[in-house]
XYZ file of N, CA and C in Angstrom:
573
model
N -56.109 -27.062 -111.428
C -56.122 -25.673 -111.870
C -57.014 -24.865 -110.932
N -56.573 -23.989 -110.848
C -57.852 -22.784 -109.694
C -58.460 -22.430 -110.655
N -59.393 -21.692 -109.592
C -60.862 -21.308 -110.511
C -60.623 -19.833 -111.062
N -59.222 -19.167 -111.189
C -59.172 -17.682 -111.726
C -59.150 -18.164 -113.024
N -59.020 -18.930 -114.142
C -58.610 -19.603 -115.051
C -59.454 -20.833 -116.494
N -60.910 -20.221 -116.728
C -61.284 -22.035 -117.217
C -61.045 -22.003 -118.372
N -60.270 -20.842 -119.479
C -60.234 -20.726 -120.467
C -58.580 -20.409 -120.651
N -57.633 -21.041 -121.295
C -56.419 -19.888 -121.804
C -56.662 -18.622 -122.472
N -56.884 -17.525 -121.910
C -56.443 -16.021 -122.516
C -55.004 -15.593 -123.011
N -54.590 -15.249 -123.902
C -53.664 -14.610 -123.856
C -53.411 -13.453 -123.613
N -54.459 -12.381 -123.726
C -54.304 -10.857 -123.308
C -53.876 -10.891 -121.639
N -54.731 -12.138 -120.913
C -54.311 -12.320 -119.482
C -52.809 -12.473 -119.177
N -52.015 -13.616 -120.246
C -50.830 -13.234 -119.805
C -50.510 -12.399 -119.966
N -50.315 -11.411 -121.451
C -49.211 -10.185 -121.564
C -49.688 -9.332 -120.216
N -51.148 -9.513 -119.995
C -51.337 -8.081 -118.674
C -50.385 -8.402 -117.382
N -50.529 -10.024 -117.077
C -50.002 -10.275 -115.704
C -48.142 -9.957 -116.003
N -47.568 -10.475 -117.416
C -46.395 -9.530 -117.317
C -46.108 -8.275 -117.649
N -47.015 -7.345 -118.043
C -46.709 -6.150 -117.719
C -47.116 -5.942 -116.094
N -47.621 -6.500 -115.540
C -47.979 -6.096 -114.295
C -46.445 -6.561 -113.515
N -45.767 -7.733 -113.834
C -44.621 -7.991 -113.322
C -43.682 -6.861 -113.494
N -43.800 -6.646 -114.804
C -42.525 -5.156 -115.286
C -42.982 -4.318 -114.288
N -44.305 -3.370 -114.140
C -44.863 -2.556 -113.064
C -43.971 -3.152 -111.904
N -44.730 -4.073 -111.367
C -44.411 -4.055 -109.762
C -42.540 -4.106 -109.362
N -41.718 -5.013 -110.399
C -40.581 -5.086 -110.608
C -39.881 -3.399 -110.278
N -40.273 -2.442 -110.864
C -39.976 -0.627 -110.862
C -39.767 -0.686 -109.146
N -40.599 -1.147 -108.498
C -40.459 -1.163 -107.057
C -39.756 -1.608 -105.841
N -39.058 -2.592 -106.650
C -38.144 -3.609 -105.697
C -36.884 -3.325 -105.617
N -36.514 -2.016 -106.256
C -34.978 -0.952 -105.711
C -35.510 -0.659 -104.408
N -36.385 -0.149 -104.157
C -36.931 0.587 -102.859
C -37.106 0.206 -101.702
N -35.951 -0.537 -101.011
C -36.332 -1.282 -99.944
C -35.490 -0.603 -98.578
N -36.019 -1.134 -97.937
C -35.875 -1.438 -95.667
C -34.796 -2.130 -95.327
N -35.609 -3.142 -94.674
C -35.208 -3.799 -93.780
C -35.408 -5.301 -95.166
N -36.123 -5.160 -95.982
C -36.865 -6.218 -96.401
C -36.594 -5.521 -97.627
N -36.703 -6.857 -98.673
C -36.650 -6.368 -100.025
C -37.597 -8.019 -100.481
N -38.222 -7.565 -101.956
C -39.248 -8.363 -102.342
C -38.716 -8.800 -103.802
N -39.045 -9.403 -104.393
C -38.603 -10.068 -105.660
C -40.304 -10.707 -105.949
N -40.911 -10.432 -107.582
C -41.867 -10.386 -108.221
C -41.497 -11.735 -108.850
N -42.309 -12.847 -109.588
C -42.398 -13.990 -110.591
C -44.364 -13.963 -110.718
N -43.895 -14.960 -111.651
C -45.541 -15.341 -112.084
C -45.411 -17.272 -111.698
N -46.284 -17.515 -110.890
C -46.261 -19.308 -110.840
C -47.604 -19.771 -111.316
N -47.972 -20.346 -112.537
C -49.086 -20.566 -112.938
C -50.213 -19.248 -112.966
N -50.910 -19.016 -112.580
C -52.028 -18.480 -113.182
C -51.936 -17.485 -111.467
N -51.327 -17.312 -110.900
C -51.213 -16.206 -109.743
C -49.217 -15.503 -109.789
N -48.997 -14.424 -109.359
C -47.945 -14.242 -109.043
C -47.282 -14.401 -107.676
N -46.612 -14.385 -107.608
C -45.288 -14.493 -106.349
C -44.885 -13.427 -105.834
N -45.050 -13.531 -104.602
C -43.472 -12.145 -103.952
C -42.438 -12.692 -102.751
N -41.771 -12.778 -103.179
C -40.829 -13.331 -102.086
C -39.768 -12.640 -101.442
N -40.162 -12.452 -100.150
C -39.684 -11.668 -99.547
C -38.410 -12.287 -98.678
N -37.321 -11.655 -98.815
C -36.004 -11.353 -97.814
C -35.381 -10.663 -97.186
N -34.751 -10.543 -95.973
C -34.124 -9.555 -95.328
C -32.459 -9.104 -96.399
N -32.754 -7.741 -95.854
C -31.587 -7.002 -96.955
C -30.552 -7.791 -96.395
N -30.239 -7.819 -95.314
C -28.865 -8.228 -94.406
C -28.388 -9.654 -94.806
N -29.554 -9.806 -95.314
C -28.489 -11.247 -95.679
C -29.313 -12.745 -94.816
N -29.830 -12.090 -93.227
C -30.530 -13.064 -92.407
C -31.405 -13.843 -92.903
N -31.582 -15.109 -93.075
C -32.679 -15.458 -93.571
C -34.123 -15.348 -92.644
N -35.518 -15.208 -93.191
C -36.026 -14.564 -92.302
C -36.748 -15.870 -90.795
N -36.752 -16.806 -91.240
C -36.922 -18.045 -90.210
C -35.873 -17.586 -88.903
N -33.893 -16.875 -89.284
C -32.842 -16.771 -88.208
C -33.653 -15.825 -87.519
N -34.501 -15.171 -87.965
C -34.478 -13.417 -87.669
C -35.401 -13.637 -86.253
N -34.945 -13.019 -84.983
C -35.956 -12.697 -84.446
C -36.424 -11.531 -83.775
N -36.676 -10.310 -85.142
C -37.871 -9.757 -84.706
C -39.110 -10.188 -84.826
N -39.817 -9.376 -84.149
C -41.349 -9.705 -84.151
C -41.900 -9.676 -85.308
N -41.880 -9.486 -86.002
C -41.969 -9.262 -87.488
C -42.107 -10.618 -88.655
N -40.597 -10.602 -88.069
C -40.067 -11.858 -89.097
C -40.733 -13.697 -88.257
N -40.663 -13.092 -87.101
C -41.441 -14.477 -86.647
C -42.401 -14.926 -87.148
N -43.407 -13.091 -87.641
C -44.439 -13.865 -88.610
C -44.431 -14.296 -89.121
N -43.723 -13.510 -90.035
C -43.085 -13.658 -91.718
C -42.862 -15.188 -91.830
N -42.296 -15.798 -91.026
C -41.806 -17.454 -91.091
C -42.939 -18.404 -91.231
N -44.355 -17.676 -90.781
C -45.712 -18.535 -90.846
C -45.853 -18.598 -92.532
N -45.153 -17.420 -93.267
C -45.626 -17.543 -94.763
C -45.151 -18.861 -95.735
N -45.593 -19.341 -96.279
C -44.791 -20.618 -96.950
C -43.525 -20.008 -97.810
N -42.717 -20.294 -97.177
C -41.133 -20.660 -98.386
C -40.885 -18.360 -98.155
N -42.041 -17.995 -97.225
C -41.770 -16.355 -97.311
C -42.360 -15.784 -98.643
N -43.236 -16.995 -99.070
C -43.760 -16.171 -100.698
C -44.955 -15.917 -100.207
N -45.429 -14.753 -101.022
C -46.907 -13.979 -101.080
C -47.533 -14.312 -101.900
N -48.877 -15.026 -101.861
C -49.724 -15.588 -102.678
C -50.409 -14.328 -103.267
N -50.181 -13.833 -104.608
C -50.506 -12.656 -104.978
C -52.140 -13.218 -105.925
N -53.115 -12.750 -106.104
C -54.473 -13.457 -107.442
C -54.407 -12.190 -107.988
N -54.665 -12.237 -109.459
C -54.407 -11.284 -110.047
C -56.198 -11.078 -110.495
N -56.738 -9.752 -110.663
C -57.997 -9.757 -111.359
C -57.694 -8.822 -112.756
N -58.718 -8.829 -113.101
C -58.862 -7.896 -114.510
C -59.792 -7.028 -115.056
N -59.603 -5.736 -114.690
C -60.346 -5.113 -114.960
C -60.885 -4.215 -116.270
N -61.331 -4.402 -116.924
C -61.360 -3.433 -118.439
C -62.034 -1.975 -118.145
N -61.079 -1.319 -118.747
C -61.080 0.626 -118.089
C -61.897 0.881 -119.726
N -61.772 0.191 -120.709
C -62.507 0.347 -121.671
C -63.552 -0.747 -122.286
N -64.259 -0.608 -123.305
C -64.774 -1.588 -124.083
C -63.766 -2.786 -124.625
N -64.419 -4.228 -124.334
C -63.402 -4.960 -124.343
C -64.214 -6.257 -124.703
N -63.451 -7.115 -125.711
C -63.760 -8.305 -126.102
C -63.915 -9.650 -124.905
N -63.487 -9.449 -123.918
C -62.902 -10.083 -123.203
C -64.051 -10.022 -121.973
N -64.738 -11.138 -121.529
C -65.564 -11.247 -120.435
C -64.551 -11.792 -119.406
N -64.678 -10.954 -117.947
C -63.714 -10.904 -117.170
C -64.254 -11.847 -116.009
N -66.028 -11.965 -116.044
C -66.337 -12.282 -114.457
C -66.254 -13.236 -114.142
N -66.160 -14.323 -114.772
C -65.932 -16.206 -114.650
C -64.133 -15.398 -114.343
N -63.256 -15.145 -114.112
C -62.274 -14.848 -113.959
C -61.950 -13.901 -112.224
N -62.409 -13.199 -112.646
C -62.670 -12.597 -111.384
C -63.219 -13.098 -110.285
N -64.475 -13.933 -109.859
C -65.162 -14.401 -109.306
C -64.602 -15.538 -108.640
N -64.559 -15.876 -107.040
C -63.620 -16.428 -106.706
C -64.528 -17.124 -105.480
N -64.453 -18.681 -104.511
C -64.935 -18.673 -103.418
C -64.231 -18.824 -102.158
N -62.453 -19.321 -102.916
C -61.485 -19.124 -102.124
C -60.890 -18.410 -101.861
N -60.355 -17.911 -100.393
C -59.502 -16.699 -100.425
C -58.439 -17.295 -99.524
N -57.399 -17.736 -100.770
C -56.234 -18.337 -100.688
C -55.345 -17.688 -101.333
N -55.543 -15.910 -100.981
C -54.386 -15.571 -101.977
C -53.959 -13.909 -99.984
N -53.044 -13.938 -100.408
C -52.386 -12.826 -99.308
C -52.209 -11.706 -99.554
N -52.386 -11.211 -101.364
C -52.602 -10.095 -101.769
C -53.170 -10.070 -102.749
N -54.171 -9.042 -103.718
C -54.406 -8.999 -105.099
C -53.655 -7.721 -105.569
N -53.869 -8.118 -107.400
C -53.251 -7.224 -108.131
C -54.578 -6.772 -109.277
N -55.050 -5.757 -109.086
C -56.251 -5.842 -110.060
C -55.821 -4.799 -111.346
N -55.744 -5.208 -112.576
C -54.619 -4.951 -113.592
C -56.030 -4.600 -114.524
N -56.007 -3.182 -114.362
C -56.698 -2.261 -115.164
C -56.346 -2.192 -116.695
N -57.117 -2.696 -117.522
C -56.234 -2.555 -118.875
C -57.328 -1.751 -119.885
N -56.542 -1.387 -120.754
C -57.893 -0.910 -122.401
C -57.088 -1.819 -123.186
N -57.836 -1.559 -124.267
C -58.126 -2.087 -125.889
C -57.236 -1.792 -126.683
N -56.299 -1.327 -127.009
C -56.245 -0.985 -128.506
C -56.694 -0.762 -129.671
N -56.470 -0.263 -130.811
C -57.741 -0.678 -132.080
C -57.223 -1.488 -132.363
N -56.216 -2.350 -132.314
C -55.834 -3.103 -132.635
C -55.831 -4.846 -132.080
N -56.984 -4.415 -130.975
C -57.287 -5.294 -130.123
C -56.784 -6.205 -129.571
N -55.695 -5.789 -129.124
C -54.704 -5.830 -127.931
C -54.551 -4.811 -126.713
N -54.036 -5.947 -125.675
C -55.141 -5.236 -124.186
C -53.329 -4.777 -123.614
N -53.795 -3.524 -122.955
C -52.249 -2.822 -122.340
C -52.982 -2.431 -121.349
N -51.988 -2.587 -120.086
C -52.434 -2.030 -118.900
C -52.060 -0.622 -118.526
N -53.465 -0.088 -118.114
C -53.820 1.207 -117.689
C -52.945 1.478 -116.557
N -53.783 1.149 -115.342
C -53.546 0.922 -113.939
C -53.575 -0.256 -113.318
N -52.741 -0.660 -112.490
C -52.386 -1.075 -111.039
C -52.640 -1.089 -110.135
N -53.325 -1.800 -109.131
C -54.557 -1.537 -107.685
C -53.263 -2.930 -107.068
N -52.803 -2.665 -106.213
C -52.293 -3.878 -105.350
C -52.296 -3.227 -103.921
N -53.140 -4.577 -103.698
C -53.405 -4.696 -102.146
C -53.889 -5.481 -101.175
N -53.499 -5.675 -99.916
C -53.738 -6.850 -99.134
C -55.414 -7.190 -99.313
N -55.265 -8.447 -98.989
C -56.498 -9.161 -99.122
C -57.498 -8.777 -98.224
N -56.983 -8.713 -97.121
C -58.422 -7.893 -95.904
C -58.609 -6.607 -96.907
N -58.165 -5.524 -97.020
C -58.298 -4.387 -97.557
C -59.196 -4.646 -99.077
N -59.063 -5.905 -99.765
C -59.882 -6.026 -101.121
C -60.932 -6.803 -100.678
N -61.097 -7.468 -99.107
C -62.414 -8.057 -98.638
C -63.253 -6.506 -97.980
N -63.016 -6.256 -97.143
C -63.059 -5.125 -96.295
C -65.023 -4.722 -97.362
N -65.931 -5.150 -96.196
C -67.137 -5.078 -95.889
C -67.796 -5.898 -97.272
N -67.415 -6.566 -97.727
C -67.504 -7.930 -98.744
C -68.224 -8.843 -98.191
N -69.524 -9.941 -99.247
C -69.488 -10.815 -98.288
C -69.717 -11.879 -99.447
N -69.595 -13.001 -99.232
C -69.866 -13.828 -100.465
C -71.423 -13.314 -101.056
N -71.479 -13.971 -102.162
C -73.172 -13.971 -102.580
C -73.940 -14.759 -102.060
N -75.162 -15.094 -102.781
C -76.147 -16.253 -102.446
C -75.384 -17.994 -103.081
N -74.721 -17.663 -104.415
C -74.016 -18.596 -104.377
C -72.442 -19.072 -103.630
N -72.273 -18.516 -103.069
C -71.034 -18.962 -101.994
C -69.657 -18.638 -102.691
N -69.762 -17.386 -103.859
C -68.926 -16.657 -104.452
C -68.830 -15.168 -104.228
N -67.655 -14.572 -103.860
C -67.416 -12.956 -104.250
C -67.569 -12.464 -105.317
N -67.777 -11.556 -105.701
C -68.341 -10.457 -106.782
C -68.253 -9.278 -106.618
N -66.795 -8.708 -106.833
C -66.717 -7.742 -106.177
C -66.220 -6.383 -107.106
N -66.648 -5.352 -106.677
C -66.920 -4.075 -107.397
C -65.244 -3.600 -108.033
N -64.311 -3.976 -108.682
C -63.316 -4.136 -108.450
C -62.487 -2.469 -108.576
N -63.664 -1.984 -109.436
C -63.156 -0.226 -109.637
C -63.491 0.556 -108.976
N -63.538 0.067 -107.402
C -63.453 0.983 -106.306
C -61.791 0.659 -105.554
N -60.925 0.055 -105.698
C -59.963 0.382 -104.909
C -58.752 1.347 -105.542
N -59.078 2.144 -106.190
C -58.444 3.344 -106.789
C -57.115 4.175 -105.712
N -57.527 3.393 -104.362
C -56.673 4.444 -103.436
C -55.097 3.414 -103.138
N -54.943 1.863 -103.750
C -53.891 1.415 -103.469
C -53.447 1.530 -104.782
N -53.414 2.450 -106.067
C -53.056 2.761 -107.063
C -51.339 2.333 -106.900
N -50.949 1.859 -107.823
C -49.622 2.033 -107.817
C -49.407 2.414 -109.514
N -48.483 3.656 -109.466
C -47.960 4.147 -110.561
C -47.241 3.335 -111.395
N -47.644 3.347 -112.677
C -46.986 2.540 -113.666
C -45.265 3.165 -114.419
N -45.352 4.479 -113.494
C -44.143 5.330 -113.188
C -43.757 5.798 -111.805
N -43.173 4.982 -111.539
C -42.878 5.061 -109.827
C -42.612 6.818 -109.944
N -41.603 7.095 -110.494
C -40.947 8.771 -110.313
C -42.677 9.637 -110.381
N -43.573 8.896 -110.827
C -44.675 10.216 -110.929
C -45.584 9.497 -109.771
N -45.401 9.397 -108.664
C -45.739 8.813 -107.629
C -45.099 9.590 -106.122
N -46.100 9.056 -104.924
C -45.488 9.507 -103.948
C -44.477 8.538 -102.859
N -43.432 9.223 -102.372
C -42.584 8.379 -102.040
C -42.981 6.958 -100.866
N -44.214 7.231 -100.298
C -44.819 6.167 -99.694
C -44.903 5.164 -101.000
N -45.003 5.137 -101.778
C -45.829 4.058 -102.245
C -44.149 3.273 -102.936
N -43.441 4.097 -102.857
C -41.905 3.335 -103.241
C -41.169 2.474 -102.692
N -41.676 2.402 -101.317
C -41.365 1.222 -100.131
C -42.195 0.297 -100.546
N -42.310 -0.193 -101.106
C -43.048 -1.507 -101.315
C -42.961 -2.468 -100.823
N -41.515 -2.597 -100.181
C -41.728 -3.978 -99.381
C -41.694 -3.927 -98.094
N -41.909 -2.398 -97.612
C -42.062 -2.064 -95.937
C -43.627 -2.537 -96.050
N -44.182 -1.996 -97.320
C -45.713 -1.450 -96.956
C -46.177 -2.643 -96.549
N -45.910 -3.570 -97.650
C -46.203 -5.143 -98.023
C -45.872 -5.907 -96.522
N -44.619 -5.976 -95.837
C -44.676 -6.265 -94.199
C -45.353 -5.850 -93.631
N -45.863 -4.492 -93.549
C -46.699 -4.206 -92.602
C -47.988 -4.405 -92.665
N -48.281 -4.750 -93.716
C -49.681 -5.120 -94.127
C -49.957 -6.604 -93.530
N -48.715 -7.224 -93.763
C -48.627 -8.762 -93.664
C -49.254 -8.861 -92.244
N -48.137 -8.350 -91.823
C -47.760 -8.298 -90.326
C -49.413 -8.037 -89.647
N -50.231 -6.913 -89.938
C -51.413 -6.814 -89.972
C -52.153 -7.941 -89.758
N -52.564 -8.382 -91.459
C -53.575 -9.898 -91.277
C -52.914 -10.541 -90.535
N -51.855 -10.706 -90.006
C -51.300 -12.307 -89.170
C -51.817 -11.742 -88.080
N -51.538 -10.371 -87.343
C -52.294 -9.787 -85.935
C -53.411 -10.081 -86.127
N -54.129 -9.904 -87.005
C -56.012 -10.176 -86.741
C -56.641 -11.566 -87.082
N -55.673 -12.376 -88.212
C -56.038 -13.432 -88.009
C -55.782 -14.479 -87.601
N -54.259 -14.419 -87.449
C -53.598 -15.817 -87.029
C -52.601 -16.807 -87.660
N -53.088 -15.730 -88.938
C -52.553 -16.963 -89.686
C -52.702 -16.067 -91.488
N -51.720 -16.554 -92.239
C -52.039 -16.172 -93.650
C -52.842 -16.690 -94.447
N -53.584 -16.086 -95.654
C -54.780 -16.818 -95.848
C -54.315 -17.935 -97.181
N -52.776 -17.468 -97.155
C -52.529 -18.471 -98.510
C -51.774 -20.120 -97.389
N -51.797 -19.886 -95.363
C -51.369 -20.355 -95.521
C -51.982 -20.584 -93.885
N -53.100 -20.909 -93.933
C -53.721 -20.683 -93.043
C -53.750 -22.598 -92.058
């Protein structure tokens, strides 16, 4: 089991599938590339394919050559959790991580209910350099990280009340990719 996980939550699942319904709104919106959302154990999936039909290993743009370094073309997504309200629910044994074996996060803003059941607010998804970006582990050899500062990779829980950049989702998501593989070499779910 990974370490996002030492307890079964259930508010954690319903959030990570409403976060699937969310990100799902997005995967009409495609390029060259189109993405498909799942949940595999305790992280989600994105698996990416060319619209055309190519599989992306045939493909050779520069692009997709990367793309072929990714395992199976899936995106190791870690999901965090953030509470936008007062909440029963201690998040930081959850959050708190020393591996960074994931290629994107999804940090799934939720409140309370009075009925104390957790619904998600907001949506933060974004590449992993961009959720490291001037981070550094602690003294114990764990991240701890401020998670209600990345407000600017917001994704609308209503695509239509959104701007049309953020509806490409699976251009953005390549080019991001495409990114960490330029600076590092390699993916970090697959390094």
């Amino acid at each position: 089991m990974s370490d996002i996980h030492t307890a079964h939550d259930t508010h954690r699942e319903d959030l990570l599938q409403e976060g699937l319904t969310v990100l799902a709104r997005y995967t009409h919106f495609s390029s060259t590339h189109r993405v498909t959302f799942s949940q595999v154990g305790d992280r989600l999936a994105a698996h990416l394919e060319r619209v055309d039909g190519t599989p992306i290993p045939q493909s050779d743009t520069p692009l997709d050559q990367k793309l072929t370094h990714l395992k199976d073309q899936t995106v190791v997504i870690r999901p965090f959790f953030l509470p936008m309200a007062n909440s029963p629910w201690d998040e930081e044994a959850v959050n708190t991580f020393t591996q960074v074996d994931f290629d994107y996060a999804a940090v799934l803003g939720y409140g309370v209910s009075p009925e104390g059941k957790a619904y998600l607010k907001a949506l933060y998804f974004l590449p992993t350099d961009a959720l490291l970006e001037r981070q550094q582990p602690g003294e114990d050899g764990a991240y701890h990280l401020p998670l209600a500062t990345y407000y600017v990779h917001h994704l609308s829980l209503d695509p239509r009340k959104n701007f049309a950049r953020f509806l490409y989702l699976a251009e953005r998501m390549t080019e991001a990719l495409e990114y960490q593989y330029d600076k590092m070499g390699y993916f970090y779910s697959n390094p």
